[in-house]
Amino acid sequence: MMTHAQDPGATQWFHHARQLENTQLRQLAQSGQLVTRISHLVHMLQCERGASNIWLCSRGSLYGPEVRASRALVDEECRQLHALFTQLMPQASSTLCHRIAGTVWCLAQLPALREAVSGQALDAQQAMAQYNRALRHVLGIVPQLNDSIDDPYVARGMVALYSFMQGKELVGQERALGAIGFTLGEFEPPMRQALVDRIDGQQPCFEAFSSLASPALVQHFRQQCEASGTIEQLRRQVCTRHPQADNGESTLRWFTLQTQRLERLRGVEERLIGELMQAVERRLAEDANALPLDNWLDDSADDNLCLRRDKQLLLLVRQQARQLEQMSGQLASLQDTLEERKVIDKAKSVLMNHHNMSEEQAWQRLRKMAMDKNQRMVDIARALLTVKSLIQG
């Protein structure tokens, strides 16, 4: 290859570029502890969400100790995360500060959510929607940490990590939704569709991770973290028919298997963070005086670099678009759930007032009528309210 004479002006700009790059990398290295802490908090919040769902669906008969234990672990992770936020504030961008502000606000709502869960003042799907919102805000911090990172290999690692974390969260949502349905003994069409959406959404996230992560880590993921045959069997059961009544055995089997998978995914996530921080350290240790002038003038190398950056940017934009789409769907689903809950509550009041039933008896009566007629509970409730209005009219 042809060599080129060094130009003092080019050398000066190169050194300036390296100084800026190293400043960015040092900031990212300091953020490594934050990424790790976010990973831990997300995992603990996922545990609390799943345990709370089972506790709510079982009317407080299952997973009480697990709920209390997961809350304590979440609180400890929150304390450590808040301390890191304080350290990060002087160097954080305005966008990152906005993300952190949203996260702090959502985490501050946890006590009220827990009180509502303990008092069974909301159902499992409503609780799950609120946990999902908190998790979405926490995860949203990660992509903001590499806003100004120009190094393509470090940017590659950040996109791989964020894609993987989103895929893991969808696995957590799958676990939570499945636990609700198995505990209730039914998967109504909206819940079944929501579960299918979470299963399908995992694939592009893990494909993005697999295209960017190290071959060894991708191989480990494929060998250890794919959904097992038993999980696939339970998925088919959910998507094709109502689960059989088995005194909670399917619920515990589903939750246990998905929890084991999440723990294995957590191991991969920690290795991803470790590899990313190692890449940052190696880049910082490189000789700042080595001037790759030939690489600057090598058209093929420059084109490849542009292609890699374009691919990373496209992946991130696609992931963010999918995230926004999921957020919109979750908000619409939550609104539908709240409206249906109001209809069911009105129907329960009718049964309680006119048939001298307790709230639990009224709920069980509506559920039995729905199962006997193979209809949704909200449709039975609407029919009951219609009959009441006709009689009064």
GROMACS .gro file of C-alpha atoms in nm:
model
  393
    1MET     CA    1   0.000   0.000   0.000
    2MET     CA    2   0.121   0.349  -0.076
    3THR     CA    3   0.247   0.543   0.225
    4HIS     CA    4   0.182   0.911   0.282
    5ALA     CA    5   0.385   1.186   0.446
    6GLN     CA    6   0.255   1.319   0.774
    7ASP     CA    7   0.112   1.668   0.767
    8PRO     CA    8   0.144   1.879   1.084
    9GLY     CA    9  -0.208   2.012   1.045
   10ALA     CA   10  -0.358   1.665   1.003
   11THR     CA   11  -0.156   1.537   1.298
   12GLN     CA   12  -0.288   1.818   1.517
   13TRP     CA   13  -0.647   1.740   1.423
   14PHE     CA   14  -0.590   1.369   1.480
   15HIS     CA   15  -0.460   1.428   1.832
   16HIS     CA   16  -0.753   1.658   1.904
   17ALA     CA   17  -0.994   1.391   1.778
   18ARG     CA   18  -0.831   1.130   2.000
   19GLN     CA   19  -0.854   1.358   2.302
   20LEU     CA   20  -1.227   1.408   2.244
   21GLU     CA   21  -1.276   1.037   2.183
   22ASN     CA   22  -1.090   0.943   2.500
   23THR     CA   23  -1.300   1.190   2.699
   24GLN     CA   24  -1.612   1.019   2.566
   25LEU     CA   25  -1.471   0.675   2.644
   26ARG     CA   26  -1.372   0.774   2.998
   27GLN     CA   27  -1.726   0.899   3.057
   28LEU     CA   28  -1.863   0.571   2.925
   29ALA     CA   29  -1.622   0.377   3.147
   30GLN     CA   30  -1.757   0.570   3.445
   31SER     CA   31  -2.108   0.482   3.326
   32GLY     CA   32  -2.025   0.111   3.332
   33GLN     CA   33  -2.122   0.087   3.697
   34LEU     CA   34  -2.449   0.262   3.615
   35VAL     CA   35  -2.528   0.011   3.338
   36THR     CA   36  -2.457  -0.275   3.577
   37ARG     CA   37  -2.679  -0.124   3.845
   38ILE     CA   38  -2.960  -0.067   3.592
   39SER     CA   39  -2.929  -0.431   3.487
   40HIS     CA   40  -2.965  -0.545   3.849
   41LEU     CA   41  -3.260  -0.316   3.920
   42VAL     CA   42  -3.442  -0.425   3.604
   43HIS     CA   43  -3.399  -0.789   3.701
   44MET     CA   44  -3.530  -0.731   4.053
   45LEU     CA   45  -3.826  -0.527   3.924
   46GLN     CA   46  -3.907  -0.810   3.686
   47CYS     CA   47  -3.906  -1.049   3.981
   48GLU     CA   48  -4.135  -0.821   4.184
   49ARG     CA   49  -4.373  -0.782   3.890
   50GLY     CA   50  -4.403  -1.156   3.835
   51ALA     CA   51  -4.449  -1.244   4.201
   52SER     CA   52  -4.706  -0.964   4.247
   53ASN     CA   53  -4.908  -1.090   3.952
   54ILE     CA   54  -4.932  -1.441   4.092
   55TRP     CA   55  -5.017  -1.304   4.436
   56LEU     CA   56  -5.298  -1.089   4.295
   57CYS     CA   57  -5.442  -1.360   4.071
   58SER     CA   58  -5.440  -1.614   4.354
   59ARG     CA   59  -5.615  -1.366   4.587
   60GLY     CA   60  -5.315  -1.360   4.816
   61SER     CA   61  -5.274  -1.737   4.854
   62LEU     CA   62  -4.950  -1.774   4.652
   63TYR     CA   63  -4.607  -1.605   4.648
   64GLY     CA   64  -4.655  -1.376   4.948
   65PRO     CA   65  -4.297  -1.430   5.078
   66GLU     CA   66  -4.156  -1.385   4.726
   67VAL     CA   67  -4.336  -1.052   4.691
   68ARG     CA   68  -4.188  -0.923   5.016
   69ALA     CA   69  -3.839  -1.046   4.934
   70SER     CA   70  -3.839  -0.896   4.584
   71ARG     CA   71  -3.959  -0.559   4.718
   72ALA     CA   72  -3.670  -0.546   4.963
   73LEU     CA   73  -3.419  -0.624   4.686
   74VAL     CA   74  -3.570  -0.359   4.457
   75ASP     CA   75  -3.547  -0.099   4.734
   76GLU     CA   76  -3.178  -0.175   4.789
   77GLU     CA   77  -3.105  -0.149   4.414
   78CYS     CA   78  -3.298   0.181   4.399
   79ARG     CA   79  -3.087   0.329   4.679
   80GLN     CA   80  -2.765   0.240   4.499
   81LEU     CA   81  -2.895   0.366   4.166
   82HIS     CA   82  -2.997   0.702   4.313
   83ALA     CA   83  -2.645   0.743   4.452
   84LEU     CA   84  -2.497   0.682   4.104
   85PHE     CA   85  -2.742   0.930   3.951
   86THR     CA   86  -2.608   1.197   4.186
   87GLN     CA   87  -2.250   1.124   4.080
   88LEU     CA   88  -2.344   1.130   3.711
   89MET     CA   89  -2.537   1.459   3.719
   90PRO     CA   90  -2.245   1.703   3.654
   91GLN     CA   91  -2.149   1.535   3.325
   92ALA     CA   92  -2.490   1.418   3.202
   93SER     CA   93  -2.649   1.557   2.885
   94SER     CA   94  -2.990   1.723   2.894
   95THR     CA   95  -3.148   1.422   2.720
   96LEU     CA   96  -3.000   1.183   2.974
   97CYS     CA   97  -3.119   1.408   3.258
   98HIS     CA   98  -3.471   1.395   3.119
   99ARG     CA   99  -3.453   1.015   3.108
  100ILE     CA  100  -3.326   0.999   3.464
  101ALA     CA  101  -3.598   1.239   3.580
  102GLY     CA  102  -3.866   1.013   3.434
  103THR     CA  103  -3.706   0.711   3.596
  104VAL     CA  104  -3.683   0.877   3.938
  105TRP     CA  105  -4.049   0.980   3.916
  106CYS     CA  106  -4.165   0.627   3.822
  107LEU     CA  107  -3.961   0.467   4.099
  108ALA     CA  108  -4.115   0.715   4.345
  109GLN     CA  109  -4.457   0.568   4.257
  110LEU     CA  110  -4.358   0.218   4.369
  111PRO     CA  111  -4.482   0.258   4.732
  112ALA     CA  112  -4.831   0.357   4.612
  113LEU     CA  113  -4.834   0.069   4.364
  114ARG     CA  114  -4.729  -0.176   4.632
  115GLU     CA  115  -4.997  -0.048   4.868
  116ALA     CA  116  -5.258  -0.102   4.597
  117VAL     CA  117  -5.124  -0.452   4.532
  118SER     CA  118  -5.127  -0.540   4.903
  119GLY     CA  119  -5.483  -0.414   4.935
  120GLN     CA  120  -5.586  -0.589   4.612
  121ALA     CA  121  -5.719  -0.255   4.492
  122LEU     CA  122  -5.622  -0.333   4.132
  123ASP     CA  123  -5.601  -0.646   3.921
  124ALA     CA  124  -5.288  -0.816   3.792
  125GLN     CA  125  -5.300  -0.660   3.445
  126GLN     CA  126  -5.330  -0.310   3.588
  127ALA     CA  127  -5.037  -0.376   3.821
  128MET     CA  128  -4.835  -0.518   3.534
  129ALA     CA  129  -4.897  -0.206   3.324
  130GLN     CA  130  -4.754   0.012   3.601
  131TYR     CA  131  -4.451  -0.211   3.651
  132ASN     CA  132  -4.396  -0.211   3.274
  133ARG     CA  133  -4.394   0.168   3.272
  134ALA     CA  134  -4.128   0.182   3.543
  135LEU     CA  135  -3.915  -0.076   3.364
  136ARG     CA  136  -3.948   0.108   3.034
  137HIS     CA  137  -3.816   0.429   3.192
  138VAL     CA  138  -3.524   0.251   3.360
  139LEU     CA  139  -3.425   0.072   3.038
  140GLY     CA  140  -3.457   0.399   2.844
  141ILE     CA  141  -3.149   0.535   3.020
  142VAL     CA  142  -2.913   0.286   2.853
  143PRO     CA  143  -2.921   0.409   2.490
  144GLN     CA  144  -2.868   0.768   2.610
  145LEU     CA  145  -2.529   0.674   2.753
  146ASN     CA  146  -2.373   0.642   2.406
  147ASP     CA  147  -2.523   0.952   2.244
  148SER     CA  148  -2.181   1.102   2.177
  149ILE     CA  149  -1.973   0.784   2.132
  150ASP     CA  150  -1.801   0.790   1.792
  151ASP     CA  151  -1.596   0.472   1.820
  152PRO     CA  152  -1.779   0.215   1.601
  153TYR     CA  153  -1.681  -0.090   1.807
  154VAL     CA  154  -1.795   0.062   2.135
  155ALA     CA  155  -2.118   0.184   1.972
  156ARG     CA  156  -2.167  -0.169   1.842
  157GLY     CA  157  -2.142  -0.307   2.196
  158MET     CA  158  -2.390  -0.051   2.330
  159VAL     CA  159  -2.650  -0.136   2.066
  160ALA     CA  160  -2.601  -0.509   2.129
  161LEU     CA  161  -2.653  -0.454   2.502
  162TYR     CA  162  -2.964  -0.238   2.463
  163SER     CA  163  -3.120  -0.482   2.215
  164PHE     CA  164  -3.052  -0.770   2.452
  165MET     CA  165  -3.198  -0.587   2.751
  166GLN     CA  166  -3.516  -0.513   2.556
  167GLY     CA  167  -3.544  -0.880   2.457
  168LYS     CA  168  -3.498  -0.986   2.818
  169GLU     CA  169  -3.772  -0.746   2.929
  170LEU     CA  170  -4.009  -0.901   2.674
  171VAL     CA  171  -3.928  -1.242   2.824
  172GLY     CA  172  -4.014  -1.096   3.164
  173GLN     CA  173  -4.345  -0.964   3.032
  174GLU     CA  174  -4.417  -1.304   2.879
  175ARG     CA  175  -4.356  -1.466   3.218
  176ALA     CA  176  -4.586  -1.216   3.391
  177LEU     CA  177  -4.872  -1.249   3.140
  178GLY     CA  178  -4.850  -1.627   3.141
  179ALA     CA  179  -4.856  -1.633   3.519
  180ILE     CA  180  -5.176  -1.425   3.516
  181GLY     CA  181  -5.351  -1.653   3.270
  182PHE     CA  182  -5.247  -1.981   3.430
  183THR     CA  183  -5.343  -1.857   3.776
  184LEU     CA  184  -5.685  -1.739   3.655
  185GLY     CA  185  -5.731  -2.057   3.454
  186GLU     CA  186  -5.814  -1.869   3.133
  187PHE     CA  187  -5.652  -1.669   2.854
  188GLU     CA  188  -5.902  -1.430   2.701
  189PRO     CA  189  -5.827  -1.326   2.338
  190PRO     CA  190  -5.669  -0.987   2.428
  191MET     CA  191  -5.434  -1.148   2.681
  192ARG     CA  192  -5.350  -1.429   2.439
  193GLN     CA  193  -5.266  -1.174   2.170
  194ALA     CA  194  -5.055  -0.971   2.414
  195LEU     CA  195  -4.863  -1.288   2.502
  196VAL     CA  196  -4.804  -1.371   2.135
  197ASP     CA  197  -4.682  -1.014   2.075
  198ARG     CA  198  -4.424  -1.051   2.354
  199ILE     CA  199  -4.305  -1.385   2.216
  200ASP     CA  200  -4.275  -1.250   1.861
  201GLY     CA  201  -4.109  -0.928   1.980
  202GLN     CA  202  -3.818  -1.119   2.137
  203GLN     CA  203  -3.687  -1.242   1.801
  204PRO     CA  204  -3.577  -0.910   1.643
  205CYS     CA  205  -3.418  -0.799   1.972
  206PHE     CA  206  -3.212  -1.115   2.008
  207GLU     CA  207  -3.130  -1.118   1.635
  208ALA     CA  208  -2.988  -0.765   1.668
  209PHE     CA  209  -2.784  -0.879   1.968
  210SER     CA  210  -2.660  -1.187   1.778
  211SER     CA  211  -2.548  -0.979   1.480
  212LEU     CA  212  -2.336  -0.748   1.698
  213ALA     CA  213  -2.209  -0.947   1.998
  214SER     CA  214  -1.900  -1.167   2.012
  215PRO     CA  215  -1.936  -1.515   1.853
  216ALA     CA  216  -1.858  -1.689   2.184
  217LEU     CA  217  -2.133  -1.502   2.366
  218VAL     CA  218  -2.383  -1.560   2.085
  219GLN     CA  219  -2.307  -1.932   2.092
  220HIS     CA  220  -2.355  -1.940   2.469
  221PHE     CA  221  -2.689  -1.761   2.430
  222ARG     CA  222  -2.812  -2.011   2.171
  223GLN     CA  223  -2.707  -2.309   2.378
  224GLN     CA  224  -2.833  -2.191   2.717
  225CYS     CA  225  -3.096  -1.919   2.679
  226GLU     CA  226  -3.342  -2.020   2.409
  227ALA     CA  227  -3.690  -2.119   2.525
  228SER     CA  228  -3.691  -2.485   2.634
  229GLY     CA  229  -3.914  -2.755   2.487
  230THR     CA  230  -4.136  -2.744   2.796
  231ILE     CA  231  -4.181  -2.367   2.762
  232GLU     CA  232  -4.273  -2.414   2.396
  233GLN     CA  233  -4.526  -2.678   2.498
  234LEU     CA  234  -4.685  -2.444   2.750
  235ARG     CA  235  -4.686  -2.166   2.490
  236ARG     CA  236  -4.882  -2.387   2.250
  237GLN     CA  237  -5.127  -2.469   2.527
  238VAL     CA  238  -5.181  -2.100   2.596
  239CYS     CA  239  -5.225  -2.009   2.229
  240THR     CA  240  -5.458  -2.292   2.133
  241ARG     CA  241  -5.686  -2.368   2.427
  242HIS     CA  242  -5.774  -2.282   2.786
  243PRO     CA  243  -5.535  -2.430   3.045
  244GLN     CA  244  -5.661  -2.716   3.253
  245ALA     CA  245  -5.744  -2.664   3.620
  246ASP     CA  246  -5.457  -2.823   3.816
  247ASN     CA  247  -5.448  -2.637   4.149
  248GLY     CA  248  -5.177  -2.399   4.035
  249GLU     CA  249  -4.930  -2.660   3.909
  250SER     CA  250  -4.912  -2.508   3.557
  251THR     CA  251  -4.867  -2.162   3.707
  252LEU     CA  252  -4.570  -2.269   3.918
  253ARG     CA  253  -4.417  -2.475   3.635
  254TRP     CA  254  -4.448  -2.183   3.392
  255PHE     CA  255  -4.313  -1.930   3.640
  256THR     CA  256  -4.023  -2.154   3.746
  257LEU     CA  257  -3.913  -2.232   3.390
  258GLN     CA  258  -3.934  -1.871   3.278
  259THR     CA  259  -3.750  -1.756   3.591
  260GLN     CA  260  -3.469  -2.001   3.516
  261ARG     CA  261  -3.449  -1.864   3.163
  262LEU     CA  262  -3.439  -1.506   3.290
  263GLU     CA  263  -3.154  -1.596   3.525
  264ARG     CA  264  -2.956  -1.739   3.233
  265LEU     CA  265  -3.030  -1.429   3.028
  266ARG     CA  266  -2.909  -1.219   3.319
  267GLY     CA  267  -2.577  -1.403   3.305
  268VAL     CA  268  -2.538  -1.320   2.935
  269GLU     CA  269  -2.631  -0.958   3.006
  270GLU     CA  270  -2.359  -0.928   3.270
  271ARG     CA  271  -2.103  -1.076   3.029
  272LEU     CA  272  -2.215  -0.826   2.763
  273ILE     CA  273  -2.155  -0.539   3.003
  274GLY     CA  274  -1.815  -0.684   3.093
  275GLU     CA  275  -1.709  -0.718   2.729
  276LEU     CA  276  -1.824  -0.362   2.658
  277MET     CA  277  -1.618  -0.220   2.942
  278GLN     CA  278  -1.316  -0.425   2.834
  279ALA     CA  279  -1.348  -0.281   2.482
  280VAL     CA  280  -1.353   0.070   2.629
  281GLU     CA  281  -1.042  -0.002   2.839
  282ARG     CA  282  -0.854  -0.147   2.540
  283ARG     CA  283  -0.940   0.155   2.330
  284LEU     CA  284  -0.820   0.391   2.602
  285ALA     CA  285  -0.494   0.196   2.632
  286GLU     CA  286  -0.409   0.228   2.263
  287ASP     CA  287  -0.112   0.444   2.168
  288ALA     CA  288  -0.249   0.793   2.117
  289ASN     CA  289   0.054   0.881   1.905
  290ALA     CA  290  -0.006   0.611   1.642
  291LEU     CA  291  -0.127   0.797   1.335
  292PRO     CA  292  -0.326   0.570   1.098
  293LEU     CA  293  -0.282   0.801   0.800
  294ASP     CA  294  -0.308   0.517   0.549
  295ASN     CA  295  -0.639   0.409   0.699
  296TRP     CA  296  -0.771   0.763   0.664
  297LEU     CA  297  -0.703   0.748   0.291
  298ASP     CA  298  -0.815   0.387   0.239
  299ASP     CA  299  -1.152   0.423   0.065
  300SER     CA  300  -1.260   0.064   0.131
  301ALA     CA  301  -1.189   0.092   0.505
  302ASP     CA  302  -1.379   0.419   0.524
  303ASP     CA  303  -1.678   0.271   0.338
  304ASN     CA  304  -1.686  -0.028   0.571
  305LEU     CA  305  -1.680   0.203   0.871
  306CYS     CA  306  -1.972   0.403   0.731
  307LEU     CA  307  -2.166   0.086   0.662
  308ARG     CA  308  -2.112  -0.037   1.017
  309ARG     CA  309  -2.226   0.295   1.162
  310ASP     CA  310  -2.529   0.307   0.932
  311LYS     CA  311  -2.624  -0.045   1.033
  312GLN     CA  312  -2.593   0.036   1.402
  313LEU     CA  313  -2.799   0.351   1.364
  314LEU     CA  314  -3.067   0.164   1.168
  315LEU     CA  315  -3.086  -0.105   1.432
  316LEU     CA  316  -3.124   0.148   1.710
  317VAL     CA  317  -3.391   0.344   1.522
  318ARG     CA  318  -3.585   0.025   1.454
  319GLN     CA  319  -3.565  -0.077   1.817
  320GLN     CA  320  -3.685   0.264   1.933
  321ALA     CA  321  -3.971   0.258   1.681
  322ARG     CA  322  -4.077  -0.084   1.807
  323GLN     CA  323  -4.057   0.041   2.165
  324LEU     CA  324  -4.283   0.337   2.087
  325GLU     CA  325  -4.527   0.106   1.912
  326GLN     CA  326  -4.537  -0.124   2.213
  327MET     CA  327  -4.588   0.171   2.446
  328SER     CA  328  -4.889   0.286   2.242
  329GLY     CA  329  -5.033  -0.063   2.242
  330GLN     CA  330  -4.985  -0.098   2.615
  331LEU     CA  331  -5.159   0.232   2.684
  332ALA     CA  332  -5.454   0.136   2.465
  333SER     CA  333  -5.473  -0.206   2.627
  334LEU     CA  334  -5.458  -0.054   2.975
  335GLN     CA  335  -5.741   0.186   2.889
  336ASP     CA  336  -5.955  -0.104   2.763
  337THR     CA  337  -5.875  -0.301   3.077
  338LEU     CA  338  -5.978  -0.012   3.303
  339GLU     CA  339  -6.308   0.034   3.117
  340GLU     CA  340  -6.384  -0.337   3.138
  341ARG     CA  341  -6.299  -0.335   3.507
  342LYS     CA  342  -6.555  -0.059   3.567
  343VAL     CA  343  -6.827  -0.263   3.391
  344ILE     CA  344  -6.741  -0.574   3.597
  345ASP     CA  345  -6.743  -0.373   3.921
  346LYS     CA  346  -7.089  -0.236   3.840
  347ALA     CA  347  -7.218  -0.586   3.772
  348LYS     CA  348  -7.069  -0.708   4.101
  349SER     CA  349  -7.251  -0.426   4.282
  350VAL     CA  350  -7.581  -0.541   4.129
  351LEU     CA  351  -7.527  -0.895   4.254
  352MET     CA  352  -7.415  -0.775   4.597
  353ASN     CA  353  -7.714  -0.542   4.641
  354HIS     CA  354  -7.988  -0.763   4.498
  355HIS     CA  355  -7.867  -1.109   4.602
  356ASN     CA  356  -7.697  -1.029   4.933
  357MET     CA  357  -7.357  -1.152   4.812
  358SER     CA  358  -7.011  -1.056   4.926
  359GLU     CA  359  -6.772  -0.905   4.674
  360GLU     CA  360  -6.584  -1.234   4.647
  361GLN     CA  361  -6.908  -1.431   4.592
  362ALA     CA  362  -7.023  -1.184   4.324
  363TRP     CA  363  -6.690  -1.211   4.145
  364GLN     CA  364  -6.699  -1.591   4.156
  365ARG     CA  365  -7.059  -1.591   4.025
  366LEU     CA  366  -6.964  -1.374   3.728
  367ARG     CA  367  -6.662  -1.588   3.655
  368LYS     CA  368  -6.865  -1.912   3.668
  369MET     CA  369  -7.128  -1.767   3.435
  370ALA     CA  370  -6.857  -1.663   3.191
  371MET     CA  371  -6.695  -2.007   3.198
  372ASP     CA  372  -7.029  -2.188   3.162
  373LYS     CA  373  -7.123  -1.980   2.858
  374ASN     CA  374  -6.766  -1.969   2.722
  375GLN     CA  375  -6.777  -1.589   2.712
  376ARG     CA  376  -6.563  -1.309   2.849
  377MET     CA  377  -6.651  -1.191   3.198
  378VAL     CA  378  -6.699  -0.834   3.077
  379ASP     CA  379  -6.960  -0.952   2.823
  380ILE     CA  380  -7.153  -1.132   3.097
  381ALA     CA  381  -7.132  -0.816   3.311
  382ARG     CA  382  -7.266  -0.600   3.027
  383ALA     CA  383  -7.555  -0.842   2.971
  384LEU     CA  384  -7.640  -0.832   3.343
  385LEU     CA  385  -7.640  -0.452   3.346
  386THR     CA  386  -7.861  -0.446   3.034
  387VAL     CA  387  -8.116  -0.677   3.198
  388LYS     CA  388  -8.114  -0.459   3.512
  389SER     CA  389  -8.179  -0.144   3.309
  390LEU     CA  390  -8.466  -0.311   3.120
  391ILE     CA  391  -8.628  -0.425   3.444
  392GLN     CA  392  -8.597  -0.081   3.600
  393GLY     CA  393  -8.725   0.083   3.282
   0.00000   0.00000   0.00000
